[in-house]
């Protein structure tokens, strides 16, 4: 035997089987080689006991029928019958730390005013009314499942809480603690959704970018158009820049590069390089996005703030969001564009220029 907690469950299983098989010899040698992490809530000890029950029953020519064996398994532990079903599950996050079952129960018992849960009734209600909703079973489970241990284990074990948040932020329908912990699993809508939400070893990174450009007067104050977030916006001035002077995209490029520690826009596109004179900033953006992808990154969302005193940008915000969504191949619900002023302060308040700030989050 290589794991003490498993011994007791296994011996209990053998003793239970002996009651149904009086002729079974007491001289039985068992070897237990562990592969499932201990103190993970993955049922390692329970699966060991199940394996012993099945092996001995097979040795004695299935002397105990399936229903009797299931009842026997249920007396050992509530999850032992699960392993008799011969089903498999995918573990998304291997446990990074162990959670003592005894401590988890002690923490739960110490909670003041703890009330009986209603998750089972809630889940059954959702399933009964399945025909009245367009949600599939996974989505219904995500709404109905809960685990009381989460309220104490996620507080007492920060590593477990981080794994939980990682699955949530990666887009799972629901993250859930396995038993008393420490393993976490995520519910997906279907196999494709699970594959798209590859959560293993991913971490969230944040990049921030800032850019500013000086205004240049147009001839006789004539009307003009400047580029902002890939969209032409009417103006009575020009922008001093080597490229098309899109401060929104320039700030976004810096944010993307920063999220994967790949320098800044000037390192990739020198401001004094004449080949970029009048160039579309979308070229720079696609280059930065390519670098993020090459480093294994997945863009999660962007948030751009345009800072200007002189421009009336609000009517163009939705068009900018749509353009950015197109350029980045990113859901528009993950694209934010805001506008603000400096309350007449500084170079922006004096209407000498325009600036933009961008923040992005990337899974790498």
Short mmCIF file of C-alpha atoms in Angstrom, two decimals:
data_model
loop_
_atom_site.label_atom_id
_atom_site.label_comp_id
_atom_site.label_asym_id
_atom_site.label_seq_id
_atom_site.Cartn_x
_atom_site.Cartn_y
_atom_site.Cartn_z
CA UNK A 1 0.00 0.00 0.00
CA UNK A 2 1.37 3.43 -0.91
CA UNK A 3 -1.30 5.79 0.39
CA UNK A 4 -2.68 5.54 3.93
CA UNK A 5 -6.13 7.16 3.39
CA UNK A 6 -6.84 4.67 0.58
CA UNK A 7 -6.11 1.67 2.82
CA UNK A 8 -9.18 2.15 4.99
CA UNK A 9 -11.58 2.43 2.06
CA UNK A 10 -10.02 -0.58 0.33
CA UNK A 11 -10.13 -2.75 3.46
CA UNK A 12 -13.75 -1.75 4.03
CA UNK A 13 -14.49 -2.83 0.48
CA UNK A 14 -12.83 -6.20 0.98
CA UNK A 15 -14.71 -6.76 4.24
CA UNK A 16 -18.01 -5.86 2.57
CA UNK A 17 -17.34 -8.34 -0.22
CA UNK A 18 -16.45 -11.04 2.29
CA UNK A 19 -19.95 -10.79 3.75
CA UNK A 20 -21.35 -11.78 0.37
CA UNK A 21 -18.60 -14.30 -0.35
CA UNK A 22 -18.12 -16.37 2.84
CA UNK A 23 -15.70 -18.70 1.08
CA UNK A 24 -13.36 -15.85 0.16
CA UNK A 25 -9.99 -16.39 1.82
CA UNK A 26 -8.64 -13.90 4.34
CA UNK A 27 -5.18 -14.42 2.85
CA UNK A 28 -5.42 -11.76 0.13
CA UNK A 29 -2.50 -9.63 -0.96
CA UNK A 30 -3.25 -6.25 -2.52
CA UNK A 31 -0.88 -3.79 -4.18
CA UNK A 32 -2.04 -0.18 -4.63
CA UNK A 33 -0.06 2.03 -7.02
CA UNK A 34 -1.44 5.57 -6.93
CA UNK A 35 -1.85 7.69 -10.09
CA UNK A 36 -4.63 10.06 -9.02
CA UNK A 37 -3.42 13.02 -6.90
CA UNK A 38 -4.24 12.73 -3.21
CA UNK A 39 -6.35 15.32 -1.37
CA UNK A 40 -7.70 16.59 -4.68
CA UNK A 41 -11.37 15.68 -4.34
CA UNK A 42 -11.05 13.41 -7.39
CA UNK A 43 -12.07 10.25 -5.56
CA UNK A 44 -8.68 8.54 -5.58
CA UNK A 45 -9.39 6.37 -2.53
CA UNK A 46 -12.92 5.65 -3.72
CA UNK A 47 -11.72 4.54 -7.14
CA UNK A 48 -9.12 2.30 -5.47
CA UNK A 49 -11.88 0.61 -3.47
CA UNK A 50 -13.98 0.22 -6.61
CA UNK A 51 -11.09 -1.40 -8.45
CA UNK A 52 -10.65 -3.92 -5.62
CA UNK A 53 -14.38 -4.72 -5.56
CA UNK A 54 -14.45 -5.31 -9.31
CA UNK A 55 -11.19 -7.31 -9.36
CA UNK A 56 -12.22 -9.66 -6.55
CA UNK A 57 -15.73 -10.07 -7.91
CA UNK A 58 -14.28 -10.92 -11.32
CA UNK A 59 -11.90 -13.40 -9.70
CA UNK A 60 -14.86 -15.14 -8.11
CA UNK A 61 -16.74 -15.29 -11.44
CA UNK A 62 -19.06 -12.34 -10.77
CA UNK A 63 -20.56 -14.01 -7.72
CA UNK A 64 -22.11 -10.67 -6.67
CA UNK A 65 -24.50 -9.18 -9.23
CA UNK A 66 -24.25 -5.55 -10.42
CA UNK A 67 -27.08 -4.14 -8.29
CA UNK A 68 -25.76 -5.75 -5.10
CA UNK A 69 -22.25 -4.56 -5.90
CA UNK A 70 -23.57 -1.01 -6.40
CA UNK A 71 -25.31 -1.06 -3.01
CA UNK A 72 -22.11 -2.37 -1.45
CA UNK A 73 -20.16 0.44 -3.11
CA UNK A 74 -22.60 3.07 -1.85
CA UNK A 75 -21.98 1.98 1.74
CA UNK A 76 -18.26 2.64 1.32
CA UNK A 77 -18.56 6.20 0.00
CA UNK A 78 -21.11 8.19 -1.97
CA UNK A 79 -18.83 8.43 -5.02
CA UNK A 80 -17.74 4.76 -5.23
CA UNK A 81 -20.81 3.76 -7.34
CA UNK A 82 -19.76 6.41 -9.88
CA UNK A 83 -16.64 4.42 -10.72
CA UNK A 84 -18.67 1.27 -11.33
CA UNK A 85 -20.31 3.10 -14.25
CA UNK A 86 -17.02 2.97 -16.20
CA UNK A 87 -17.35 6.56 -17.35
CA UNK A 88 -14.50 9.04 -17.81
CA UNK A 89 -14.21 12.77 -17.21
CA UNK A 90 -11.72 15.36 -18.41
CA UNK A 91 -9.68 17.09 -15.71
CA UNK A 92 -9.08 20.67 -16.85
CA UNK A 93 -6.85 21.95 -14.05
CA UNK A 94 -4.58 19.48 -12.23
CA UNK A 95 -4.58 20.28 -8.51
CA UNK A 96 -1.78 22.61 -7.50
CA UNK A 97 -2.18 21.92 -3.80
CA UNK A 98 -3.91 19.39 -1.60
CA UNK A 99 -6.97 20.06 0.54
CA UNK A 100 -7.37 17.96 3.65
CA UNK A 101 -10.89 16.52 3.66
CA UNK A 102 -10.98 16.67 7.45
CA UNK A 103 -9.99 20.34 7.44
CA UNK A 104 -12.52 21.17 4.73
CA UNK A 105 -15.33 19.66 6.80
CA UNK A 106 -14.08 21.43 9.92
CA UNK A 107 -14.11 24.77 8.10
CA UNK A 108 -17.62 24.07 6.82
CA UNK A 109 -18.88 23.07 10.27
CA UNK A 110 -17.41 26.26 11.73
CA UNK A 111 -19.50 28.48 9.46
CA UNK A 112 -22.10 30.39 11.50
CA UNK A 113 -25.78 30.10 10.60
CA UNK A 114 -25.15 27.60 7.83
CA UNK A 115 -28.42 26.53 6.22
CA UNK A 116 -29.22 23.37 4.22
CA UNK A 117 -28.58 23.89 0.52
CA UNK A 118 -31.28 24.01 -2.12
CA UNK A 119 -29.11 23.29 -5.16
CA UNK A 120 -30.62 19.84 -5.76
CA UNK A 121 -34.17 21.17 -5.80
CA UNK A 122 -33.09 24.08 -7.99
CA UNK A 123 -31.35 21.77 -10.45
CA UNK A 124 -34.31 19.40 -10.63
CA UNK A 125 -36.60 22.35 -11.29
CA UNK A 126 -34.39 23.49 -14.19
CA UNK A 127 -34.32 19.99 -15.68
CA UNK A 128 -38.09 19.53 -15.35
CA UNK A 129 -38.66 22.71 -17.32
CA UNK A 130 -36.03 21.94 -19.97
CA UNK A 131 -38.64 21.80 -22.74
CA UNK A 132 -39.56 25.40 -21.97
CA UNK A 133 -36.07 26.75 -22.58
CA UNK A 134 -33.56 26.79 -25.43
CA UNK A 135 -30.68 25.98 -23.05
CA UNK A 136 -28.93 22.63 -23.35
CA UNK A 137 -28.24 20.29 -20.42
CA UNK A 138 -24.78 21.76 -19.75
CA UNK A 139 -26.22 25.26 -19.47
CA UNK A 140 -28.94 24.01 -17.12
CA UNK A 141 -26.33 22.25 -14.99
CA UNK A 142 -24.27 25.44 -14.86
CA UNK A 143 -27.28 27.25 -13.42
CA UNK A 144 -28.21 24.54 -10.93
CA UNK A 145 -25.00 23.03 -9.58
CA UNK A 146 -23.29 24.30 -6.45
CA UNK A 147 -20.81 23.08 -3.85
CA UNK A 148 -20.98 24.27 -0.23
CA UNK A 149 -17.27 23.63 0.20
CA UNK A 150 -16.45 26.48 -2.20
CA UNK A 151 -17.45 29.06 0.42
CA UNK A 152 -14.66 27.91 2.74
CA UNK A 153 -12.06 26.14 0.56
CA UNK A 154 -11.63 29.03 -1.90
CA UNK A 155 -10.97 31.35 1.04
CA UNK A 156 -8.59 29.04 2.91
CA UNK A 157 -6.62 27.90 -0.16
CA UNK A 158 -5.56 30.81 -2.45
CA UNK A 159 -4.03 28.48 -5.07
CA UNK A 160 -7.37 26.72 -5.47
CA UNK A 161 -9.15 30.08 -5.75
CA UNK A 162 -6.74 31.16 -8.51
CA UNK A 163 -7.42 27.96 -10.47
CA UNK A 164 -11.16 28.57 -10.03
CA UNK A 165 -10.90 32.14 -11.34
CA UNK A 166 -8.74 30.99 -14.26
CA UNK A 167 -11.49 28.66 -15.48
CA UNK A 168 -14.16 31.33 -15.04
CA UNK A 169 -12.14 33.96 -16.91
CA UNK A 170 -11.41 31.49 -19.72
CA UNK A 171 -15.11 31.33 -20.52
CA UNK A 172 -16.43 28.17 -18.87
CA UNK A 173 -20.18 28.15 -18.24
CA UNK A 174 -19.44 27.35 -14.61
CA UNK A 175 -16.44 26.42 -12.50
CA UNK A 176 -17.00 23.94 -9.69
CA UNK A 177 -14.93 22.49 -6.89
CA UNK A 178 -14.54 18.69 -6.98
CA UNK A 179 -15.81 17.32 -3.69
CA UNK A 180 -13.95 19.03 -0.87
CA UNK A 181 -11.14 20.04 -3.26
CA UNK A 182 -8.61 20.82 -4.45
CA UNK A 183 -9.33 20.01 -8.10
CA UNK A 184 -11.56 22.32 -10.15
CA UNK A 185 -13.54 21.51 -13.27
CA UNK A 186 -15.31 23.71 -15.78
CA UNK A 187 -18.59 23.04 -17.54
CA UNK A 188 -18.60 23.63 -21.28
CA UNK A 189 -21.59 23.95 -23.61
CA UNK A 190 -20.27 21.16 -25.83
CA UNK A 191 -16.98 19.61 -26.96
CA UNK A 192 -16.22 22.44 -29.38
CA UNK A 193 -16.73 25.01 -26.64
CA UNK A 194 -14.42 23.03 -24.36
CA UNK A 195 -11.72 22.84 -27.03
CA UNK A 196 -12.05 26.56 -27.80
CA UNK A 197 -11.66 27.37 -24.11
CA UNK A 198 -8.24 25.76 -23.65
CA UNK A 199 -7.58 26.77 -20.07
CA UNK A 200 -4.53 24.71 -19.26
CA UNK A 201 -1.57 26.79 -18.08
CA UNK A 202 -3.03 30.04 -19.46
CA UNK A 203 -2.59 33.28 -17.55
CA UNK A 204 -4.20 36.67 -17.99
CA UNK A 205 -1.86 39.49 -18.98
CA UNK A 206 -2.72 43.16 -19.23
CA UNK A 207 -1.16 45.66 -21.64
CA UNK A 208 -1.49 49.44 -21.56
CA UNK A 209 -0.70 51.91 -24.33
CA UNK A 210 -0.75 55.69 -24.66
CA UNK A 211 -0.28 57.99 -27.64
CA UNK A 212 -0.62 61.72 -28.32
CA UNK A 213 -0.40 63.89 -31.43
CA UNK A 214 -0.13 67.61 -31.99
CA UNK A 215 -2.77 69.49 -33.99
CA UNK A 216 -1.75 71.32 -37.17
CA UNK A 217 -3.92 74.08 -38.64
CA UNK A 218 -5.57 73.51 -42.00
CA UNK A 219 -5.53 76.17 -44.70
CA UNK A 220 -8.01 78.92 -43.76
CA UNK A 221 -9.49 76.63 -41.13
CA UNK A 222 -11.05 74.47 -43.83
CA UNK A 223 -12.74 71.19 -42.96
CA UNK A 224 -10.67 68.06 -42.78
CA UNK A 225 -10.90 64.41 -41.70
CA UNK A 226 -8.65 62.61 -39.25
CA UNK A 227 -8.41 58.90 -38.44
CA UNK A 228 -9.56 57.65 -35.04
CA UNK A 229 -9.79 53.92 -34.27
CA UNK A 230 -9.81 53.18 -37.99
CA UNK A 231 -12.68 55.58 -38.74
CA UNK A 232 -12.63 58.97 -40.50
CA UNK A 233 -13.87 61.76 -38.22
CA UNK A 234 -14.56 65.36 -39.38
CA UNK A 235 -12.17 68.00 -37.99
CA UNK A 236 -10.98 71.56 -38.63
CA UNK A 237 -7.32 70.67 -38.11
CA UNK A 238 -4.72 68.16 -39.23
CA UNK A 239 -2.57 65.74 -37.22
CA UNK A 240 1.22 65.93 -37.01
CA UNK A 241 2.34 62.34 -37.61
CA UNK A 242 4.45 60.18 -39.91
CA UNK A 243 1.59 57.73 -40.56
CA UNK A 244 -2.12 58.50 -40.70
CA UNK A 245 -1.86 59.69 -37.06
CA UNK A 246 -4.56 57.43 -35.59
CA UNK A 247 -3.92 57.90 -31.85
CA UNK A 248 -6.52 55.27 -30.95
CA UNK A 249 -4.87 52.52 -32.97
CA UNK A 250 -1.37 53.63 -31.97
CA UNK A 251 -2.28 53.35 -28.27
CA UNK A 252 -3.87 49.96 -28.95
CA UNK A 253 -0.76 48.71 -30.76
CA UNK A 254 1.39 49.66 -27.76
CA UNK A 255 -1.04 47.91 -25.41
CA UNK A 256 -0.96 44.69 -27.45
CA UNK A 257 2.82 44.69 -27.67
CA UNK A 258 3.07 45.43 -23.96
CA UNK A 259 0.83 42.50 -23.04
CA UNK A 260 3.44 40.06 -24.38
CA UNK A 261 6.51 42.18 -23.52
CA UNK A 262 7.30 42.83 -27.20
CA UNK A 263 8.43 46.45 -26.95
CA UNK A 264 6.52 49.44 -28.30
CA UNK A 265 5.29 50.73 -31.65
CA UNK A 266 8.44 52.81 -32.24
CA UNK A 267 10.64 49.70 -32.00
CA UNK A 268 8.69 48.02 -34.78
CA UNK A 269 7.88 51.07 -36.91
CA UNK A 270 10.48 53.82 -36.51
CA UNK A 271 8.79 57.26 -36.55
CA UNK A 272 11.50 58.68 -38.85
CA UNK A 273 11.26 55.82 -41.36
CA UNK A 274 9.86 57.33 -44.56
CA UNK A 275 8.33 54.04 -45.71
CA UNK A 276 5.61 54.58 -43.10
CA UNK A 277 4.77 58.12 -44.24
CA UNK A 278 0.99 58.29 -44.51
CA UNK A 279 0.68 54.55 -43.79
CA UNK A 280 -2.57 53.18 -42.43
CA UNK A 281 -2.31 52.43 -38.74
CA UNK A 282 -4.30 49.23 -39.32
CA UNK A 283 -1.02 47.82 -40.73
CA UNK A 284 0.64 48.40 -37.35
CA UNK A 285 -2.34 46.89 -35.54
CA UNK A 286 -2.32 43.68 -37.57
CA UNK A 287 1.42 43.35 -36.98
CA UNK A 288 0.99 43.69 -33.20
CA UNK A 289 -1.90 41.20 -33.17
CA UNK A 290 0.21 38.73 -35.16
CA UNK A 291 2.96 38.96 -32.52
CA UNK A 292 0.43 38.29 -29.75
CA UNK A 293 -0.78 35.19 -31.61
CA UNK A 294 2.78 33.99 -32.31
CA UNK A 295 3.44 34.07 -28.57
CA UNK A 296 0.36 31.91 -27.98
CA UNK A 297 -1.81 34.81 -26.85
CA UNK A 298 -5.57 35.15 -27.22
CA UNK A 299 -7.04 38.66 -27.10
CA UNK A 300 -9.87 38.81 -24.55
CA UNK A 301 -11.00 42.43 -24.61
CA UNK A 302 -9.90 46.01 -25.36
CA UNK A 303 -10.80 49.33 -23.77
CA UNK A 304 -9.82 52.59 -25.51
CA UNK A 305 -10.27 56.09 -24.12
CA UNK A 306 -9.94 59.03 -26.53
CA UNK A 307 -8.97 62.28 -24.80
CA UNK A 308 -9.85 65.43 -26.74
CA UNK A 309 -11.35 68.86 -26.10
CA UNK A 310 -12.11 69.98 -29.60
CA UNK A 311 -13.67 66.98 -31.33
CA UNK A 312 -17.26 65.80 -31.25
CA UNK A 313 -16.61 62.07 -31.30
CA UNK A 314 -19.63 60.55 -29.54
CA UNK A 315 -21.68 59.88 -32.72
CA UNK A 316 -18.79 57.80 -34.10
CA UNK A 317 -18.18 55.57 -31.08
CA UNK A 318 -20.34 52.68 -32.29
CA UNK A 319 -18.79 52.83 -35.76
CA UNK A 320 -15.34 52.72 -34.13
CA UNK A 321 -16.34 49.67 -32.07
CA UNK A 322 -17.55 47.91 -35.21
CA UNK A 323 -14.34 48.75 -37.08
CA UNK A 324 -12.13 47.55 -34.23
CA UNK A 325 -14.19 44.37 -33.93
CA UNK A 326 -13.59 43.76 -37.64
CA UNK A 327 -9.85 44.53 -37.55
CA UNK A 328 -9.24 42.33 -34.52
CA UNK A 329 -11.76 39.56 -35.32
CA UNK A 330 -13.05 40.16 -31.79
CA UNK A 331 -16.65 40.04 -30.58
CA UNK A 332 -17.98 43.60 -30.41
CA UNK A 333 -19.12 42.97 -26.82
CA UNK A 334 -15.42 42.80 -25.95
CA UNK A 335 -14.63 46.16 -27.56
CA UNK A 336 -15.03 49.40 -25.60
CA UNK A 337 -14.46 52.95 -26.84
CA UNK A 338 -14.86 55.90 -24.49
CA UNK A 339 -14.39 59.65 -24.88
CA UNK A 340 -13.36 62.22 -22.28
CA UNK A 341 -11.78 65.68 -21.91
CA UNK A 342 -9.22 67.17 -19.53
CA UNK A 343 -11.61 69.90 -18.33
CA UNK A 344 -9.66 72.59 -20.23
CA UNK A 345 -6.36 71.61 -18.57
CA UNK A 346 -3.01 70.94 -20.24
CA UNK A 347 -2.20 70.76 -23.94
CA UNK A 348 -5.47 68.96 -24.65
CA UNK A 349 -7.45 71.57 -22.75
CA UNK A 350 -5.70 74.29 -24.76
CA UNK A 351 -6.80 72.43 -27.91
CA UNK A 352 -3.21 71.82 -29.00
CA UNK A 353 -3.52 68.08 -29.52
CA UNK A 354 -5.28 64.79 -28.92
CA UNK A 355 -4.40 61.66 -26.94
CA UNK A 356 -5.65 58.12 -26.42
CA UNK A 357 -5.14 55.39 -23.85
CA UNK A 358 -5.73 51.68 -24.48
CA UNK A 359 -5.88 48.72 -22.13
CA UNK A 360 -6.06 45.11 -23.32
CA UNK A 361 -6.29 41.75 -21.59
CA UNK A 362 -4.71 38.71 -23.22
CA UNK A 363 -4.68 35.03 -22.28
CA UNK A 364 -1.19 33.61 -22.77
#
